[in-house]
mmCIF file of C-alpha atoms in Angstrom:
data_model
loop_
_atom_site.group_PDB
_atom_site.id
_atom_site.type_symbol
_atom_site.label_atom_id
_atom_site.label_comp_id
_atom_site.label_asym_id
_atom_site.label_seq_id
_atom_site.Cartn_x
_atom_site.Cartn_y
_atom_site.Cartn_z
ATOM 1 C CA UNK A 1182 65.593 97.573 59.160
ATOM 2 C CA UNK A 1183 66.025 99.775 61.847
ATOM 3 C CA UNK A 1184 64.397 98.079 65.050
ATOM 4 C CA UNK A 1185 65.369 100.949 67.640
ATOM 5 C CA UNK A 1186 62.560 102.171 69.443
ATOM 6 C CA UNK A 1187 60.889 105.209 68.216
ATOM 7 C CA UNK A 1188 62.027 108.017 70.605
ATOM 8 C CA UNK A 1189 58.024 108.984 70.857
ATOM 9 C CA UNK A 1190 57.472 105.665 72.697
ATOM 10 C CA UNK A 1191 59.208 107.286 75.330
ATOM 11 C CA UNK A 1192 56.438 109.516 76.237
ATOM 12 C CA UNK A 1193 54.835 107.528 78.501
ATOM 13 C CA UNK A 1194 53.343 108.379 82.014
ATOM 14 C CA UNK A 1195 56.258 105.713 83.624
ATOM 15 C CA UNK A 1196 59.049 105.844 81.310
ATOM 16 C CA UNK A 1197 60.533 103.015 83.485
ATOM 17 C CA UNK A 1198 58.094 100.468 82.347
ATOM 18 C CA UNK A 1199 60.524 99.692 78.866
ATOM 19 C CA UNK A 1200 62.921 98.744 81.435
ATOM 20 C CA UNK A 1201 62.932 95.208 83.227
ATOM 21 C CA UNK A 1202 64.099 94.256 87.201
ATOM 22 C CA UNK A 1203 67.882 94.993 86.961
ATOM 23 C CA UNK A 1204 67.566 91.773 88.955
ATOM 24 C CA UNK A 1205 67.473 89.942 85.566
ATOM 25 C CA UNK A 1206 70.671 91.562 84.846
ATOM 26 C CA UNK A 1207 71.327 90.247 80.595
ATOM 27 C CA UNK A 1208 67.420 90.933 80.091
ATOM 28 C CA UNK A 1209 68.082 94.551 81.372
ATOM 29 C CA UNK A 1210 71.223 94.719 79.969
ATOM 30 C CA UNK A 1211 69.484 94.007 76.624
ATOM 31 C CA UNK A 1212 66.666 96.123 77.119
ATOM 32 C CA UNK A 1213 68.534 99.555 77.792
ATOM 33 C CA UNK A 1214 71.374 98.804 74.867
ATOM 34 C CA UNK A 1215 68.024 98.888 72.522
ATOM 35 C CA UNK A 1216 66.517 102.610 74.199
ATOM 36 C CA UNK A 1217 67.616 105.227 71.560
ATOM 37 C CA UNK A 1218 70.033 108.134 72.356
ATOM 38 C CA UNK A 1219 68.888 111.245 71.839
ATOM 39 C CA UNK A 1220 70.169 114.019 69.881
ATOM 40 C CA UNK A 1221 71.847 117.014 71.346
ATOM 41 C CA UNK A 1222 68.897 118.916 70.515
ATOM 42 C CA UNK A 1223 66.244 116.814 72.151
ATOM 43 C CA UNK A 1224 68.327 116.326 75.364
ATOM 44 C CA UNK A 1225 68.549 120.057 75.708
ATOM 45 C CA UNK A 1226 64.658 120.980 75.178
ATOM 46 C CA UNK A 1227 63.831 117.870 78.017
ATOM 47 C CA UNK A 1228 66.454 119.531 80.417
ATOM 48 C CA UNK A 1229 65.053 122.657 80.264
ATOM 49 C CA UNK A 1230 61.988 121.335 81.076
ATOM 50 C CA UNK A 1231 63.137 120.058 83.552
ATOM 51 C CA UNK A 1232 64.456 123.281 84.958
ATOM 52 C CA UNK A 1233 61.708 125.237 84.234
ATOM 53 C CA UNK A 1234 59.077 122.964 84.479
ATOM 54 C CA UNK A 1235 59.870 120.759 87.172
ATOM 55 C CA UNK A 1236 58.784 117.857 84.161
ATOM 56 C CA UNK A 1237 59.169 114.202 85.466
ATOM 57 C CA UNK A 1238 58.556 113.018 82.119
ATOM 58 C CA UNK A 1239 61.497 114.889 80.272
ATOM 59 C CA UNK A 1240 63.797 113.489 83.620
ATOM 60 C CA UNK A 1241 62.581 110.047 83.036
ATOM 61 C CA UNK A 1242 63.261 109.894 78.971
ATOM 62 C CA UNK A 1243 66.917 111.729 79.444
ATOM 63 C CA UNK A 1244 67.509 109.083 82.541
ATOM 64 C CA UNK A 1245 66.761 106.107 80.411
ATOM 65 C CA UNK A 1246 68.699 107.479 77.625
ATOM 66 C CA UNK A 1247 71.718 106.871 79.372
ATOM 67 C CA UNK A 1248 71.168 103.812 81.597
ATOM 68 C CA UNK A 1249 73.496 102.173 78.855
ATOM 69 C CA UNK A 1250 76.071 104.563 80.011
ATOM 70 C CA UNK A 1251 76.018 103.349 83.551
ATOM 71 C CA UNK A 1252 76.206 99.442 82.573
ATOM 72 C CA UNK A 1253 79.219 100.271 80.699
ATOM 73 C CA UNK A 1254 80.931 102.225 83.828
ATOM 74 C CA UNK A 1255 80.075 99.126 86.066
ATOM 75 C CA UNK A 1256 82.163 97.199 83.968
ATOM 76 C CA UNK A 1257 85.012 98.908 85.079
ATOM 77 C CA UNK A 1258 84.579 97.664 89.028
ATOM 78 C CA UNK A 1259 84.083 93.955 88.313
ATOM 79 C CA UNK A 1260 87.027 93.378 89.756
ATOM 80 C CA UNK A 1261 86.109 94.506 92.972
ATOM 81 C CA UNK A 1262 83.996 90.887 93.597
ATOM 82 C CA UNK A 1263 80.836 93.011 93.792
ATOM 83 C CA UNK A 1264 77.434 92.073 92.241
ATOM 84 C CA UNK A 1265 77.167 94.269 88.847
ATOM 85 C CA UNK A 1266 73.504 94.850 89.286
ATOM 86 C CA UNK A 1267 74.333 96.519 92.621
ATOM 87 C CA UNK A 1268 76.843 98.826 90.692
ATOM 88 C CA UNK A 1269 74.233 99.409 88.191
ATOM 89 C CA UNK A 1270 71.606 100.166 91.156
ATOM 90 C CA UNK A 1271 74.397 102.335 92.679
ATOM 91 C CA UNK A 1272 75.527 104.330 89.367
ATOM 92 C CA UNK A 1273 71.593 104.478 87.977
ATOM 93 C CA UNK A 1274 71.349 106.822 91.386
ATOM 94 C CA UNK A 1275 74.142 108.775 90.829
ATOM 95 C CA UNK A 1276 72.394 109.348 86.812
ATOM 96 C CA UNK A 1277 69.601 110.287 88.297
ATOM 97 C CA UNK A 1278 71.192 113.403 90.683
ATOM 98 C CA UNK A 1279 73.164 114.322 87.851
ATOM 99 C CA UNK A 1280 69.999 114.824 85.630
ATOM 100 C CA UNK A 1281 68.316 116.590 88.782
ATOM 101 C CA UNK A 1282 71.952 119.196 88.255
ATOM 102 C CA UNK A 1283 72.244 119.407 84.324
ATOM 103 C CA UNK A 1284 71.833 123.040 82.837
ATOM 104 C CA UNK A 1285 72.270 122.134 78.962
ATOM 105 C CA UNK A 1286 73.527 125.820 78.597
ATOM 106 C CA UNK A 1287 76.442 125.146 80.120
ATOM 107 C CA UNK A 1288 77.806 123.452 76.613
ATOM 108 C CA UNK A 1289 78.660 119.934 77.320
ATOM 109 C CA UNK A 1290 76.610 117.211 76.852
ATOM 110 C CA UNK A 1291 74.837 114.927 79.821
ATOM 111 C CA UNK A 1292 76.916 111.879 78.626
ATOM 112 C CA UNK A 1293 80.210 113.874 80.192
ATOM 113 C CA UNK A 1294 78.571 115.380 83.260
ATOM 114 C CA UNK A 1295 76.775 112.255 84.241
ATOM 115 C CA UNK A 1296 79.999 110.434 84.093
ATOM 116 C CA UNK A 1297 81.114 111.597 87.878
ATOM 117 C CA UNK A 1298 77.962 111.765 89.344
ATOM 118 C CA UNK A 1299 77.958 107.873 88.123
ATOM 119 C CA UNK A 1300 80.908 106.935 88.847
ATOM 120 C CA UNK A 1301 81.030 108.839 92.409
ATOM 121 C CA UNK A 1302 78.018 106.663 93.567
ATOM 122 C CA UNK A 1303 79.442 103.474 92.787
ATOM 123 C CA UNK A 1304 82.676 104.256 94.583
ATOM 124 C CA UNK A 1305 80.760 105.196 97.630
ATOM 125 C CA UNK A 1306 78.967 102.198 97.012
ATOM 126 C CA UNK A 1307 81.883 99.708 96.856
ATOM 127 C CA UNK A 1308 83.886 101.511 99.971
ATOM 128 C CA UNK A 1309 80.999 100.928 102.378
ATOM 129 C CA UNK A 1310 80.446 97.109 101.016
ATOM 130 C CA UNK A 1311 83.940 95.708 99.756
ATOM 131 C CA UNK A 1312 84.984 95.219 103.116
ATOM 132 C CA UNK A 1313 83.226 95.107 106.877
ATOM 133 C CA UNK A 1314 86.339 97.077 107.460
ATOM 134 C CA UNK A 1315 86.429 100.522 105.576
ATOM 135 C CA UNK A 1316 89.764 100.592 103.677
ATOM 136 C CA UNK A 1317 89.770 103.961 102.541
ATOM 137 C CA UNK A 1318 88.898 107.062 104.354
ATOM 138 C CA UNK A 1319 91.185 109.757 103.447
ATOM 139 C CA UNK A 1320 90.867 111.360 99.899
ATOM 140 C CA UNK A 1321 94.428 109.984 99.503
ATOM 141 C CA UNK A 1322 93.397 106.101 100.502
ATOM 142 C CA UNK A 1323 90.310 106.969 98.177
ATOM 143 C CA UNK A 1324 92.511 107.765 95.341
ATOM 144 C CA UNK A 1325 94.888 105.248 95.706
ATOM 145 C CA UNK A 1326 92.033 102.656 96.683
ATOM 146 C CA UNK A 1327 90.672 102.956 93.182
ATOM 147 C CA UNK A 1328 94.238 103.271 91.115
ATOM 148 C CA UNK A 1329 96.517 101.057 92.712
ATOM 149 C CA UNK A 1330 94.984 97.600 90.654
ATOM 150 C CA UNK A 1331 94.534 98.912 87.342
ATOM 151 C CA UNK A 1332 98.580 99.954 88.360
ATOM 152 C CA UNK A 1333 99.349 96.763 89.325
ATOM 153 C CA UNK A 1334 97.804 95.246 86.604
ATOM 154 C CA UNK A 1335 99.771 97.437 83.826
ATOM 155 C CA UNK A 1336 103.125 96.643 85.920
ATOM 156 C CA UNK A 1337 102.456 92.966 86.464
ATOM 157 C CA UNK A 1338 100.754 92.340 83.332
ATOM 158 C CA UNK A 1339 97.991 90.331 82.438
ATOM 159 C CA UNK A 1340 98.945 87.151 83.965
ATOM 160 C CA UNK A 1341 98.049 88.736 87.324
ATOM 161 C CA UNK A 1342 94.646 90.411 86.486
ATOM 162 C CA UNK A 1343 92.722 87.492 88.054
ATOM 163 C CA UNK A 1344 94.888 87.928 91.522
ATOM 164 C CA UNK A 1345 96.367 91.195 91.240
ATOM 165 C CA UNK A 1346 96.238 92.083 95.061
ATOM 166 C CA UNK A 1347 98.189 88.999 95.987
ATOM 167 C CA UNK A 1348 100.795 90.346 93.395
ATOM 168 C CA UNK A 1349 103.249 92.282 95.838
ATOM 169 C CA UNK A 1350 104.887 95.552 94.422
ATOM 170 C CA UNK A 1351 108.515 95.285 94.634
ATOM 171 C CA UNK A 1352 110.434 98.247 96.210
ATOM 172 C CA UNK A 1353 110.621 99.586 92.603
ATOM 173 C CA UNK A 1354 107.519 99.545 91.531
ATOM 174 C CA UNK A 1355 105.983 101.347 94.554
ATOM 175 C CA UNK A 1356 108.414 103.918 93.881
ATOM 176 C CA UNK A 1357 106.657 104.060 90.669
ATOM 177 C CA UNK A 1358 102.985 104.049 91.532
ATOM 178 C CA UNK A 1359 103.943 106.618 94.485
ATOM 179 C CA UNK A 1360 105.444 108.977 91.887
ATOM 180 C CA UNK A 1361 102.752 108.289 89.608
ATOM 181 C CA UNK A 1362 99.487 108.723 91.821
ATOM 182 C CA UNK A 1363 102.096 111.948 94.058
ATOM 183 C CA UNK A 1364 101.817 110.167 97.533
ATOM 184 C CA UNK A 1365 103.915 108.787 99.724
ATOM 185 C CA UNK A 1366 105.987 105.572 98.553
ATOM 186 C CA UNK A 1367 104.902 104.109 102.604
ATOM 187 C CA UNK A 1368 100.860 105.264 101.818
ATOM 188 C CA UNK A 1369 101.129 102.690 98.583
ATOM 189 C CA UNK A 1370 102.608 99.745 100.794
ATOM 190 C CA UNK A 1371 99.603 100.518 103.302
ATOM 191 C CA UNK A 1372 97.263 100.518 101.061
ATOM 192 C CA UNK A 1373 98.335 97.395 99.234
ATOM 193 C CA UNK A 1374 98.440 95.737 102.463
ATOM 194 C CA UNK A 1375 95.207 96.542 103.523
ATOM 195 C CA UNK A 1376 93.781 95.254 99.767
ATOM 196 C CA UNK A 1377 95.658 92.334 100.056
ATOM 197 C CA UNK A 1378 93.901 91.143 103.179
ATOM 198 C CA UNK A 1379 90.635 89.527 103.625
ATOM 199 C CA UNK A 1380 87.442 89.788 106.026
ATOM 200 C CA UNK A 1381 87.878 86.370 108.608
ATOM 201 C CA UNK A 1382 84.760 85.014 110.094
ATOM 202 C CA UNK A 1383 84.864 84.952 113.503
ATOM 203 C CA UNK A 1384 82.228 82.006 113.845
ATOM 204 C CA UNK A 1385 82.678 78.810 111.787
ATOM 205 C CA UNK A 1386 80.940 78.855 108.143
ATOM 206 C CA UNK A 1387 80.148 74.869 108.215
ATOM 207 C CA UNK A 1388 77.174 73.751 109.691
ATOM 208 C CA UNK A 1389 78.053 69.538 108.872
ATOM 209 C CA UNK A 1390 78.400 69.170 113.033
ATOM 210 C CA UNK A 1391 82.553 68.482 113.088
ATOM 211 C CA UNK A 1392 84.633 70.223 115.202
ATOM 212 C CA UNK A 1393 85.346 73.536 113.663
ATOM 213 C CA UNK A 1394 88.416 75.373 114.795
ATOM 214 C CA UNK A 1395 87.356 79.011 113.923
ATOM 215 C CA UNK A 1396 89.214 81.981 114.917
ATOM 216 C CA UNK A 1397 86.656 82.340 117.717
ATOM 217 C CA UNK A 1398 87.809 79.223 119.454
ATOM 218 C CA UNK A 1399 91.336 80.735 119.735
ATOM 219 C CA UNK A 1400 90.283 83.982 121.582
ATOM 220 C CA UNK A 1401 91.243 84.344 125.145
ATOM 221 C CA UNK A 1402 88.556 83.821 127.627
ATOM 222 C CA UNK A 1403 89.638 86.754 130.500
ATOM 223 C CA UNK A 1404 86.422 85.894 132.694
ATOM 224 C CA UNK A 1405 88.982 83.825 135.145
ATOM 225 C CA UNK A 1406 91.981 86.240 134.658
ATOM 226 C CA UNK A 1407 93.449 87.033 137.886
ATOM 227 C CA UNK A 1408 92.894 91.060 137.465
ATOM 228 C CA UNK A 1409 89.791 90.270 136.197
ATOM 229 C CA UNK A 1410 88.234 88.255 138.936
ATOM 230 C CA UNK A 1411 89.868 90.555 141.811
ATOM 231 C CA UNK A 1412 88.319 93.684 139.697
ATOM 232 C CA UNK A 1413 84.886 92.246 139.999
ATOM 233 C CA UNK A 1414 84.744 91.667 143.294
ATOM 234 C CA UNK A 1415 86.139 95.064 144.386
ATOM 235 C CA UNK A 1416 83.374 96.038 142.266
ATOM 236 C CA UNK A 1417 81.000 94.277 144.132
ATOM 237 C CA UNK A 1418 82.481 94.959 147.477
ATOM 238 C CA UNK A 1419 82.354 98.957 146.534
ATOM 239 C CA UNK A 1420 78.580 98.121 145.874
ATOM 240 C CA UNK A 1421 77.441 96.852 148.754
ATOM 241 C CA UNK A 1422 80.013 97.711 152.042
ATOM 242 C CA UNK A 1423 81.658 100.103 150.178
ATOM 243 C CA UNK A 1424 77.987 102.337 149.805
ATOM 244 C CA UNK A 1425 76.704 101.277 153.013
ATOM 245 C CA UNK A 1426 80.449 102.735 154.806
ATOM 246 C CA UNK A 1427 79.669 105.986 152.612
ATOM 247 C CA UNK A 1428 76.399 106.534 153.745
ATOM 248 C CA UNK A 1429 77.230 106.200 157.225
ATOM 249 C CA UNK A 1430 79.873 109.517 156.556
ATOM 250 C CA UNK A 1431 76.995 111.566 156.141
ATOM 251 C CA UNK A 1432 75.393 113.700 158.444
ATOM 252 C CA UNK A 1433 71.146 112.249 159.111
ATOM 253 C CA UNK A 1434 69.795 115.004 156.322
ATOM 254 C CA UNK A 1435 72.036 114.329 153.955
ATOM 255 C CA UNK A 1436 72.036 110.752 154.214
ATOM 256 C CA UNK A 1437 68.229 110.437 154.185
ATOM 257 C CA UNK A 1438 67.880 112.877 150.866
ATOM 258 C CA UNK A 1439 70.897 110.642 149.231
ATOM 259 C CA UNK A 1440 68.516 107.514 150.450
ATOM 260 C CA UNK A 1441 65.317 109.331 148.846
ATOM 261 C CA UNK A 1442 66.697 110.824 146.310
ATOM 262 C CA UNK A 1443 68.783 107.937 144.799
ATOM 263 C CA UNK A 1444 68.250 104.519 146.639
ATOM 264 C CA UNK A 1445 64.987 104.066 147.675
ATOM 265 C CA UNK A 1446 62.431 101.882 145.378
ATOM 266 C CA UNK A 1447 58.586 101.744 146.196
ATOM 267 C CA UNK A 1448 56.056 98.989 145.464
ATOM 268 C CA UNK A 1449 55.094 100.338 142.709
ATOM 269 C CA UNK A 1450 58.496 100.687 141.240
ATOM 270 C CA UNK A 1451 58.514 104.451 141.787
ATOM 271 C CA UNK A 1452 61.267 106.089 143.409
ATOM 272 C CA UNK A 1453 61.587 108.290 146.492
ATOM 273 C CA UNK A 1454 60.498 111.916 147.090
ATOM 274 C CA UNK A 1455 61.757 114.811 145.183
ATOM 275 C CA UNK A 1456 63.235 117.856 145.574
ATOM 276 C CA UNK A 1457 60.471 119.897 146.259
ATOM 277 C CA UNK A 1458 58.601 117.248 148.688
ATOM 278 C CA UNK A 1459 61.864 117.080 150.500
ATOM 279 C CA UNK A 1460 62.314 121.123 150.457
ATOM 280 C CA UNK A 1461 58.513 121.435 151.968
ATOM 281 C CA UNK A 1462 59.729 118.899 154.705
ATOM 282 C CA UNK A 1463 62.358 120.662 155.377
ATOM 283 C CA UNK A 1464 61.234 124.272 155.470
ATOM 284 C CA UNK A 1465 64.130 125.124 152.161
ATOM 285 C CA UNK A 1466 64.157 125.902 148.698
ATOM 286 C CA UNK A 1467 64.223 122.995 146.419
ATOM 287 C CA UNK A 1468 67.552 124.452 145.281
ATOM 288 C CA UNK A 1469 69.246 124.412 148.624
ATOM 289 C CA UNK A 1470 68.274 120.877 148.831
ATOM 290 C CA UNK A 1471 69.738 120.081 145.619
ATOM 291 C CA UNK A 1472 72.844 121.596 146.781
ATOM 292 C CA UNK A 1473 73.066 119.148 149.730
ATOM 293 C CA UNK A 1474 72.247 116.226 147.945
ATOM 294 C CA UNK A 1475 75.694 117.135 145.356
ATOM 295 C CA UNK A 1476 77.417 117.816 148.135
ATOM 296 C CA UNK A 1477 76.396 114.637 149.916
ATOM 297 C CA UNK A 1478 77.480 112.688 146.464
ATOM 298 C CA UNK A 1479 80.886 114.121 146.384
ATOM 299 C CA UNK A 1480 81.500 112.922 150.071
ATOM 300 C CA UNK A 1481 80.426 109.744 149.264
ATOM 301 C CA UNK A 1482 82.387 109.619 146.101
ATOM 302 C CA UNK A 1483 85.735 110.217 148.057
ATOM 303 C CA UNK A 1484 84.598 107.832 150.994
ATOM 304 C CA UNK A 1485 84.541 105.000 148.169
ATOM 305 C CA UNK A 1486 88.081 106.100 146.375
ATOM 306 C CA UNK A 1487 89.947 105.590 149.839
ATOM 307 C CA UNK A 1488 87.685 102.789 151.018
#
């Protein structure tokens, strides 16, 4: 007996209601192995209708046609010590854009020209959240990034599937994998390097109130560092004398448009006059006053470097 779903059930208004949470991951892995594939016939009248129609219905049934197509893909990152729902999530997104971009008179079928869009998400996917430390930037890292295990796996063999990274390449063999992937024999060794290493927490992961000797506890602590301390207080020497010394280089206008301009502080926590209150007091343009006040800030500016 054939216990497939009809493909007419998949007419409905929200095609995604045969589907359950991928958050119960073997009840949605069951559910979308049971939605029936359609035939090349049926794919190409719903993807025209799509194109012409702008039909959400057609783009829903040839979506959940090939959901099963994306949990097999995710199978092939498990190794990467990423949640397969979230690969699912990640390649179901990438199905989806590649349904949005099919023309079904271009001769191939959706199955093939899903298969990048799918698989292009859930590389994106794992890059951004393998590591807090991206890994792979270039289009070479990216390509060795996503080669160099299922290498190491076919040089090592399969007692090293479950620990491949920690498996080093001898000189040989990165000669090999270099050749084989055409980069440099030096890019392979980086990249392994950078695989091989994991994220350290800074802080301490135990909360049972021992002494915990995290990395954290071994940084250096520069606040009482010689440079450090005699830094600061030039700082604050430069902020108080060392402005004070500068104003008193400027001629009385200058000084008082600097003091208005950029030092003074009202009750109300307003600042001082502006440009054109200061050019009606005056008897100037606002611009000429503008000009003094830059010119009064470079003065200052070299009064401070040689104080």
């Amino acid at each position: 007996m054939n216990t497939h779903t009809p493909s007419s059930a998949l007419t409905l208004r929200d095609p995604w209601a045969l589907v359950p949470p991928v958050g119960n991951l073997d009840a949605y892995i069951s559910a979308v192995n049971r939605l029936p594939m359609l035939t090349a016939e049926e794919e190409a009248d719903l993807a025209r209708k799509l194109r012409s129609q702008a039909d959400v219905e057609a783009a829903g049934r040839l979506v959940l046609s090939h959901l099963r197509l994306v949990v097999s893909i995710s199978r092939q990152y498990l190794g990467y010590g990423l949640p397969q729902s979230d690969l699912i999530q990640e390649g179901n997104v990438g199905l989806m854009k590649a349904v949005k971009r099919f023309d079904p008179d271009q001769g191939v079928r959706l199955v093939s020209y899903a298969m990048h869009w799918i698989k292009a998400e859930i590389h994106e996917y794992i890059l951004k959240n393998w590591r807090m430390v991206k890994v792979a930037t270039t289009k070479a890292q990216r390509k060795l990034f996503f080669n160099l295990r299922s290498m190491k796996q076919g040089l090592k063999g399969h007692a090293a599937d479950h620990d491949t990274f920690r498996n080093t390449l001898t000189p040989d063999e990165v000669e090999v994998v270099a050749r084989e992937l055409n980069v440099k024999p030096e890019d392979v060794v980086e990249m392994e390097t950078r695989l091989s290493g994991g994220d350290v927490a800074l802080e301490p992961q135990t909360d049972d109130g021992e002494e915990s000797y995290a990395p954290i506890a071994y940084l250096a602590d520069d606040t009482h560092e010689p440079t450090r301390v005699i830094e600061s207080r030039r700082r604050d020497a430069l902020a108080s004398h060392g402005v004070i010394q500068a104003l008193e280089s400027l001629d009385a206008r200058s000084r008082r448009i600097v003091e208005e301009r950029w030092l003074k502080v009202n009750d109300d926590n307003s600042g001082g006059m502006t440009l054109h209150e200061l050019a009606a007091e005056y008897g100037v343009s606002a611009e000429r006053i503008r000009q003094i006040e830059v010119a009064a800030l470079k003065k200052m500016r070299k009064a401070l470097e040689t104080a």
